[in-house]
């Protein structure tokens, strides 16, 4: 067995793995070192939201991956992203900076550029979310929903041109929401189940994506919006399985609204809290 | 009247102004250009929180000022700060970067260093919050509190060594909270009035400070914490007068908690929403 044979075997194995269960997210957010502070990535067309452009959360997940690689810590604990312009499919460069490497947290930033144009700026604190996790206080709890099998796969039969993310993420609700039928119900909040359709576990890097992969909650008001800034706190490493999600906006004014998301894993543990500031469109 | 006389008159006038009503915040957050992308500032000892160190929100206000000066836009709309290490009194340098200058928003970042040590990293979207502000949806409202005159100035008679910020910010609550008397009530949430004691209006630059200038809400649980990350959305320019504030945490686990703040101005308008991730101490 010589070197070339091994290399070929690895290439074939990689090609097979690519078509296996649960590789899409890891593959499409992979970053490759190009210089001590620079990574390259390829923005896939599998995570597009309205307009056929890469979803903002997907871009933020790639930026988080670059920061995490640079810092060498396992878990993004808090990530904030600024969305500077629309992302595109194809190559991206990520210039990273180590801001501080401390005992409990390491801090870093990444500027994701495409064709030399800054697209997303992210900064983050990374740490280690493994080990014991003592809960001292809780004033909230996971959404109470019928089992996923008794809920509707709300976009399972939909084809929205350009919106490839609905082929990768599954959303289940007790009933079909009004906006899907063109009749928004006027209440910009929802509780739903969410998972990756390919069976992959939503990991700490996928959380910054999935908190942003639902339809903007203002669809319930017949409005649409786009993200200006998104902050996500990863509160624990998610267990495999469905995530129970809660999304709401409370204040839509001056052309802006916040959108708050909570995600709870199959153990009933809060795994992510996010808030974004979004700008109304149209 | 020669040049020296004019210069002297200006110096005297400045010295007088310094002791006038409402100059402290502007003076203590002033940034001076030192290079095209660099500003200097002097961290005052008038905004210290526990430990006799500059309050994190105060550092974030200075960083916001540097970004705003660099971008040349009037209002911070969303600012996120990472708190890398303790701030100190005295000189600070701010290296800024323009990330994008768009039609509606301009985006920038600032790294505040002291003695060459990165202390705070901030990134922000700036815009113009003047003009008409149409409210399309609201699911919340300002805290309902007795008039400030019928509330208690909870820290007015306190002297907490090193905590100079309580000489600059006034907090009024319907009743003295348990934690002031050493008996935390176990409910980590509060509603209160807040203003600057010198009569200065809390402007869009002071909001990133005041959302962080209350005691960590976990004092109600007998705990203390320090900020890791703070995001503030400035939702409108505040009117002069008291701010009605709501602060709460819902999840304290794994040594971390979020802290959400809403601030409403004297017209009853939501002016700021903030969320921070804080780390428990001790």
XYZ file of C-alpha atoms in Angstrom:
564
model
C 0.000 0.000 0.000
C 1.759 3.109 -1.137
C 1.078 6.754 -0.445
C -0.887 7.356 -3.655
C -3.193 4.410 -2.924
C -3.909 5.761 0.569
C -4.553 9.252 -0.768
C -6.966 7.817 -3.356
C -8.758 5.737 -0.748
C -9.181 8.839 1.435
C -10.557 10.794 -1.523
C -13.071 8.070 -2.334
C -14.075 7.763 1.324
C -14.612 11.527 1.473
C -16.739 11.380 -1.651
C -18.892 8.657 -0.116
C -19.161 10.465 3.217
C -20.290 13.595 1.405
C -23.449 11.801 0.366
C -24.032 10.279 3.760
C -26.308 11.365 6.504
C -25.491 14.651 8.141
C -22.454 15.924 6.310
C -23.948 18.950 4.546
C -23.639 21.481 7.348
C -20.093 20.543 8.306
C -19.035 20.443 4.674
C -20.678 23.736 3.736
C -19.218 25.604 6.723
C -15.681 24.202 6.439
C -12.901 26.776 6.537
C -9.385 26.183 5.204
C -6.332 28.045 6.560
C -4.726 30.241 3.879
C -2.420 32.327 6.084
C -1.851 32.554 9.856
C -4.865 34.866 10.236
C -6.818 34.050 7.080
C -9.176 31.283 6.055
C -11.033 30.512 2.854
C -14.476 28.984 2.526
C -16.960 28.227 -0.218
C -20.476 29.497 0.266
C -22.820 26.756 -0.833
C -26.193 27.183 -2.534
C -27.830 24.731 -0.119
C -28.673 27.272 2.604
C -30.346 30.030 0.639
C -33.142 32.106 2.057
C -35.495 34.517 0.299
C -33.868 36.014 -2.774
C -31.734 32.947 -3.458
C -28.891 34.298 -1.310
C -27.032 32.484 1.459
C -28.947 32.813 4.728
C -27.366 35.287 7.156
C -27.132 32.709 9.916
C -25.273 30.394 7.549
C -22.718 33.140 6.846
C -22.435 33.730 10.595
C -21.840 30.010 11.192
C -18.956 30.082 8.693
C -17.505 33.179 10.381
C -17.867 31.466 13.774
C -16.050 28.428 12.433
C -13.122 30.626 11.346
C -12.960 32.356 14.741
C -13.176 28.997 16.538
C -10.380 27.513 14.429
C -8.216 30.545 15.087
C -8.860 30.534 18.841
C -8.600 26.755 19.291
C -11.497 26.584 21.776
C -14.376 24.154 21.389
C -17.540 26.225 21.842
C -18.850 29.572 20.636
C -20.465 31.009 23.777
C -21.625 34.347 22.387
C -21.394 35.492 18.774
C -22.517 38.794 17.291
C -22.663 39.341 13.544
C -23.188 42.497 11.508
C -24.676 41.915 8.069
C -22.977 44.367 5.761
C -24.278 43.265 2.382
C -25.894 40.304 0.646
C -23.837 37.134 0.533
C -23.204 35.227 -2.690
C -22.477 31.641 -3.646
C -18.824 30.773 -4.163
C -15.531 31.690 -2.562
C -15.165 33.719 0.613
C -12.147 34.953 2.547
C -12.129 35.310 6.324
C -9.621 37.564 8.029
C -9.527 36.726 11.733
C -8.110 38.445 14.787
C -7.390 37.062 18.246
C -8.605 39.771 20.636
C -7.715 37.999 23.867
C -6.969 34.475 24.960
C -7.985 34.208 28.607
C -8.419 31.362 31.028
C -12.164 30.889 30.754
C -12.870 32.656 27.454
C -10.990 33.474 24.290
C -12.242 36.342 22.141
C -11.852 36.834 18.419
C -13.293 38.445 15.314
C -13.678 37.598 11.647
C -14.417 39.678 8.588
C -15.949 37.578 5.825
C -15.364 39.101 2.393
C -16.529 37.986 -1.024
C -14.884 39.395 -4.166
C -13.060 41.808 -1.849
C -16.335 43.172 -0.461
C -16.943 42.931 3.306
C -20.090 40.833 3.767
C -20.292 39.869 7.456
C -18.340 41.012 10.500
C -18.480 38.765 13.547
C -16.948 38.858 16.974
C -17.278 36.164 19.575
C -16.324 34.733 22.933
C -15.373 31.068 22.859
C -15.027 28.696 25.771
C -15.754 25.143 26.864
C -19.427 24.268 27.429
C -18.667 20.656 28.316
C -18.761 19.331 31.863
C -21.293 19.908 34.587
C -23.893 22.593 34.142
C -25.565 23.720 37.320
C -28.891 25.509 36.892
C -29.373 28.125 39.594
C -32.488 29.877 38.342
C -35.006 29.503 35.556
C -38.031 31.672 34.897
C -38.920 30.038 31.603
C -39.383 26.631 30.088
C -39.442 24.869 26.746
C -42.471 25.408 24.507
C -45.182 22.848 25.130
C -45.959 21.340 21.729
C -47.641 18.145 20.530
C -45.101 15.481 19.549
C -43.424 16.233 16.203
C -45.287 13.275 14.642
C -48.544 15.035 15.453
C -47.370 18.347 13.976
C -47.360 19.601 10.383
C -44.140 19.797 8.343
C -45.140 23.333 7.362
C -42.816 23.735 4.386
C -42.391 20.057 3.485
C -44.521 20.333 0.368
C -43.533 23.877 -0.483
C -41.269 24.928 -3.246
C -40.240 28.552 -2.834
C -37.961 29.440 -5.741
C -34.424 30.097 -4.522
C -35.116 29.156 -0.910
C -33.026 25.997 -0.709
C -32.756 26.099 3.084
C -36.239 24.590 3.387
C -34.841 21.436 1.764
C -32.305 21.205 4.577
C -34.248 22.378 7.630
C -37.554 20.939 8.765
C -40.085 23.050 10.656
C -43.077 21.434 12.360
C -45.969 23.279 13.941
C -49.223 22.106 15.532
C -51.123 23.740 12.672
C -50.260 25.279 9.350
C -49.576 28.973 10.128
C -51.726 31.599 8.450
C -48.885 33.179 6.478
C -48.189 29.917 4.594
C -51.768 30.151 3.285
C -51.419 33.866 2.546
C -53.475 34.878 5.598
C -51.127 36.252 8.295
C -52.724 35.962 11.736
C -51.391 39.252 13.132
C -49.499 37.650 16.023
C -45.739 37.822 15.345
C -44.733 34.899 17.538
C -44.514 31.163 17.082
C -43.540 27.922 18.746
C -42.254 25.116 16.574
C -40.057 22.043 16.246
C -36.936 22.301 14.144
C -34.305 19.823 12.939
C -31.953 19.246 10.028
C -33.663 17.063 7.415
C -30.538 14.971 6.843
C -30.536 13.780 10.451
C -27.427 15.728 11.436
C -27.374 16.980 15.016
C -27.613 20.754 15.356
C -24.282 21.378 17.054
C -22.887 24.527 18.673
C -21.831 25.830 15.249
C -25.206 25.140 13.657
C -27.047 27.107 16.363
C -25.981 30.526 14.953
C -27.489 29.352 11.670
C -30.740 27.789 12.843
C -31.686 30.753 15.075
C -31.803 32.744 11.823
C -33.276 30.149 9.475
C -36.952 30.627 10.242
C -39.120 32.993 8.219
C -38.854 36.501 9.742
C -41.513 36.454 12.449
C -43.072 39.628 10.973
C -44.537 37.418 8.205
C -47.375 37.034 10.720
C -47.985 40.767 10.189
C -47.741 40.468 6.407
C -44.295 42.105 6.481
C -40.803 40.991 5.574
C -37.425 42.011 6.940
C -33.702 41.390 6.717
C -31.138 41.025 9.509
C -28.911 43.970 10.455
C -27.309 42.405 13.536
C -27.677 39.013 15.209
C -26.373 37.971 18.617
C -26.594 34.382 19.756
C -25.735 33.002 23.165
C -24.996 29.287 23.110
C -26.128 28.206 26.571
C -25.345 24.481 26.291
C -24.247 21.846 23.761
C -27.450 20.502 22.185
C -28.416 16.845 22.505
C -29.375 15.083 19.241
C -32.996 15.308 18.155
C -35.650 17.921 17.658
C -35.232 21.457 18.977
C -38.273 23.131 20.507
C -38.179 26.767 19.417
C -39.890 29.981 20.422
C -39.646 33.069 18.225
C -41.244 36.463 18.718
C -40.949 40.159 18.105
C -42.495 42.642 20.494
C -41.633 46.010 18.966
C -41.915 46.888 15.293
C -41.275 50.608 14.918
C -39.248 53.040 12.863
C -38.744 50.405 10.190
C -36.930 48.098 12.638
C -37.845 45.191 14.862
C -36.072 42.883 17.243
C -36.558 39.127 16.933
C -35.925 36.901 19.927
C -35.430 33.159 19.646
C -35.061 30.459 22.281
C -34.137 26.891 21.402
C -34.494 23.933 23.748
C -33.033 20.502 23.063
C -34.539 17.021 23.467
C -33.442 16.914 27.135
C -35.482 20.069 27.765
C -32.366 22.194 28.160
C -32.081 25.752 26.886
C -29.318 25.597 24.267
C -29.568 28.979 22.539
C -30.962 32.435 23.053
C -30.710 34.884 20.218
C -31.816 38.376 19.412
C -31.532 40.108 16.105
C -32.257 43.605 14.911
C -33.950 43.429 11.532
C -34.921 46.074 9.014
C -38.342 45.980 7.359
C -38.293 45.585 3.596
C -40.504 47.117 0.944
C -7.333 91.256 22.130
C -4.526 89.021 21.009
C -4.390 85.307 20.373
C -3.077 84.412 23.853
C -5.917 86.307 25.531
C -8.499 84.438 23.445
C -6.855 81.087 24.204
C -6.896 81.906 27.929
C -10.545 82.958 27.812
C -11.443 79.679 26.087
C -9.550 77.709 28.734
C -11.349 79.501 31.555
C -14.712 79.028 29.839
C -13.992 75.315 29.456
C -13.091 75.062 33.128
C -16.355 76.725 34.090
C -18.392 74.558 31.719
C -16.807 71.465 33.189
C -18.507 72.184 36.474
C -21.827 73.007 34.893
C -24.881 70.912 34.633
C -24.688 67.910 32.385
C -21.163 68.003 31.029
C -19.715 64.966 32.776
C -20.855 62.276 30.381
C -19.906 64.145 27.227
C -16.565 65.147 28.713
C -15.708 61.694 30.016
C -16.585 59.967 26.740
C -14.847 62.457 24.446
C -12.531 60.950 21.835
C -9.743 62.851 20.079
C -8.464 61.881 16.628
C -4.805 60.803 16.724
C -4.513 59.244 13.246
C -7.007 58.622 10.427
C -8.240 55.428 12.110
C -7.178 56.052 15.711
C -8.619 58.041 18.594
C -7.461 58.659 22.128
C -9.636 59.009 25.217
C -9.168 59.354 28.952
C -11.093 56.940 31.133
C -12.456 58.910 34.041
C -12.908 57.679 37.621
C -16.456 59.065 37.741
C -18.196 55.972 36.261
C -16.723 53.188 38.340
C -18.693 50.104 39.253
C -17.887 47.367 41.762
C -14.140 46.996 42.217
C -13.404 50.654 41.511
C -13.055 49.970 37.772
C -14.700 51.835 34.921
C -18.160 50.391 34.270
C -18.321 48.213 31.154
C -21.135 50.258 29.656
C -19.044 53.398 30.077
C -16.181 51.778 28.132
C -18.696 50.718 25.474
C -20.022 54.291 25.242
C -16.484 55.557 24.584
C -15.949 52.865 21.937
C -19.312 53.806 20.361
C -18.253 57.453 20.284
C -15.064 56.509 18.394
C -17.007 54.409 15.868
C -19.586 57.177 15.438
C -16.894 59.810 14.857
C -15.204 57.582 12.312
C -18.429 56.787 10.469
C -19.850 60.309 10.587
C -23.417 59.145 11.253
C -25.522 60.549 14.079
C -26.973 57.528 15.883
C -25.693 54.168 17.102
C -28.533 51.795 16.125
C -27.031 48.541 17.353
C -23.777 48.121 19.270
C -22.201 44.900 20.532
C -19.254 44.941 22.899
C -16.973 42.149 24.074
C -15.368 42.762 27.464
C -11.860 41.370 27.233
C -10.370 42.525 30.508
C -10.897 45.031 33.301
C -10.693 48.687 32.320
C -8.491 51.184 34.141
C -8.543 54.919 34.761
C -6.398 56.994 32.446
C -5.485 56.949 28.781
C -7.025 54.670 26.187
C -6.418 54.213 22.470
C -9.158 53.283 20.029
C -8.327 51.729 16.685
C -11.371 51.942 14.437
C -12.342 50.316 11.161
C -15.039 51.273 8.673
C -16.649 47.978 7.681
C -19.194 49.409 5.266
C -20.757 52.759 4.567
C -24.182 52.110 3.104
C -27.203 54.232 2.370
C -29.244 53.495 5.466
C -26.549 52.153 7.793
C -22.816 52.501 8.199
C -20.948 49.760 10.045
C -17.732 50.018 12.016
C -15.649 48.530 14.798
C -13.340 49.785 17.518
C -10.755 48.091 19.664
C -10.178 49.988 22.904
C -6.746 49.305 24.375
C -5.128 50.525 27.589
C -1.363 50.233 28.070
C -1.317 48.208 24.860
C -3.781 45.651 26.273
C -7.071 45.072 24.398
C -9.868 45.941 26.833
C -13.117 46.197 24.830
C -13.964 45.272 21.255
C -17.102 46.848 19.816
C -18.826 46.700 16.477
C -21.868 48.704 15.531
C -24.354 49.812 12.917
C -24.963 53.549 12.829
C -27.769 55.411 11.113
C -30.155 58.312 11.535
C -32.911 57.838 14.119
C -34.358 61.319 13.563
C -37.527 61.953 11.639
C -40.819 60.159 11.753
C -41.053 56.866 13.584
C -44.057 54.792 12.687
C -45.014 52.107 15.200
C -46.511 49.090 13.457
C -46.721 46.651 16.337
C -46.139 46.603 20.065
C -46.629 43.694 22.446
C -45.137 45.478 25.440
C -45.355 48.736 27.283
C -43.406 50.894 29.699
C -43.230 49.754 33.324
C -46.063 51.167 35.403
C -44.375 52.855 38.358
C -45.451 55.484 40.906
C -44.147 58.948 40.000
C -40.412 59.308 40.708
C -41.231 61.716 43.586
C -43.090 58.881 45.269
C -40.239 56.430 44.786
C -37.092 55.830 46.835
C -33.661 57.013 45.630
C -32.319 53.545 46.434
C -28.627 54.406 46.497
C -28.900 58.119 47.326
C -27.626 57.655 50.853
C -25.259 54.814 50.058
C -21.534 55.018 49.900
C -20.104 51.898 48.278
C -16.318 52.256 48.238
C -15.058 52.615 44.680
C -18.509 52.670 43.084
C -18.519 56.282 41.862
C -21.214 55.661 39.254
C -23.893 55.884 41.962
C -22.908 59.540 42.425
C -23.695 60.131 38.755
C -26.736 57.929 38.140
C -29.923 58.023 40.164
C -32.098 54.928 40.583
C -35.588 55.184 42.031
C -37.829 52.280 42.953
C -41.235 52.069 44.608
C -39.597 50.375 47.594
C -36.089 49.750 48.785
C -35.089 46.399 47.197
C -34.154 43.524 49.481
C -30.553 43.288 48.301
C -29.795 46.854 49.470
C -30.713 45.693 52.968
C -28.731 42.453 52.589
C -31.895 40.358 52.091
C -32.190 39.404 48.386
C -35.791 38.605 47.485
C -35.039 35.749 45.077
C -36.714 37.410 42.069
C -34.043 38.575 39.605
C -36.104 41.263 37.925
C -36.830 44.908 38.640
C -38.617 47.985 37.362
C -37.150 51.364 38.175
C -36.677 54.983 37.186
C -33.235 56.095 36.087
C -31.643 59.457 35.253
C -28.291 61.214 35.366
C -27.976 63.106 38.659
C -26.450 66.168 36.984
C -29.581 66.713 34.907
C -27.968 65.764 31.613
C -30.263 64.034 29.127
C -29.445 60.398 28.472
C -28.655 60.615 24.770
C -28.087 57.882 22.204
C -24.464 57.548 23.340
C -25.360 57.335 27.017
C -27.822 54.481 26.404
C -25.036 51.871 25.945
C -23.763 53.002 29.342
C -26.993 53.194 31.325
C -28.250 49.788 30.176
C -25.201 48.392 31.989
C -25.069 50.705 34.999
C -27.542 48.938 37.248
C -26.448 46.360 39.805
C -26.336 42.939 38.074
C -29.904 41.685 38.425
C -28.617 38.465 40.023
C -28.050 40.471 43.239
C -31.678 39.516 43.869
C -30.410 35.913 44.091
C -27.479 36.883 46.329
C -25.073 36.473 43.389
C -22.801 38.784 41.469
C -21.620 38.725 37.872
C -19.566 40.534 35.277
C -20.379 41.253 31.638
C -18.898 39.091 28.875
C -20.873 40.568 25.970
C -23.444 43.354 25.736
C -25.640 44.203 22.765
C -27.795 47.312 22.796
C -30.369 48.329 20.215
C -31.118 52.035 20.281
C -34.738 52.116 19.149
C -35.301 55.896 19.319
C -33.618 59.113 20.479
C -34.635 59.573 24.119
C -36.611 62.619 25.243
C -35.248 64.489 28.299
C -36.338 63.267 31.706
C -36.610 60.040 33.636
C -36.233 56.673 31.909
C -38.561 53.882 32.993
C -36.504 50.691 33.046
C -37.180 46.990 33.188
C -34.373 44.540 33.908
C -34.532 40.779 34.290
C -32.705 37.527 33.850
C -34.577 34.322 33.133
C -31.849 31.695 32.911
C -28.911 31.382 35.298
C -27.056 28.173 34.460
C -23.554 26.878 33.837
C -22.103 29.954 35.523
C -23.698 32.294 32.975
C -26.863 34.347 32.728
C -28.430 36.695 30.245
C -29.679 40.094 31.422
C -32.335 41.892 29.399
C -33.055 45.597 29.796
C -35.743 47.816 28.291
C -35.705 51.579 28.691
C -38.657 53.836 27.969
C -38.434 57.627 27.813
C -40.714 60.294 29.261
C -42.923 60.200 26.132
C -43.522 56.487 26.798
C -41.387 55.459 23.843
C -39.109 52.425 23.862
C -35.611 53.887 23.428
C -33.333 50.934 24.166
C -33.384 47.174 24.359
C -30.282 45.417 25.548
C -29.169 41.928 26.345
C -25.920 40.933 27.929
C -24.285 37.625 28.683
C -22.715 37.792 32.127
C -20.496 35.403 34.027
C -21.167 34.638 37.680
C -18.395 35.616 40.076
C -17.138 33.913 43.173
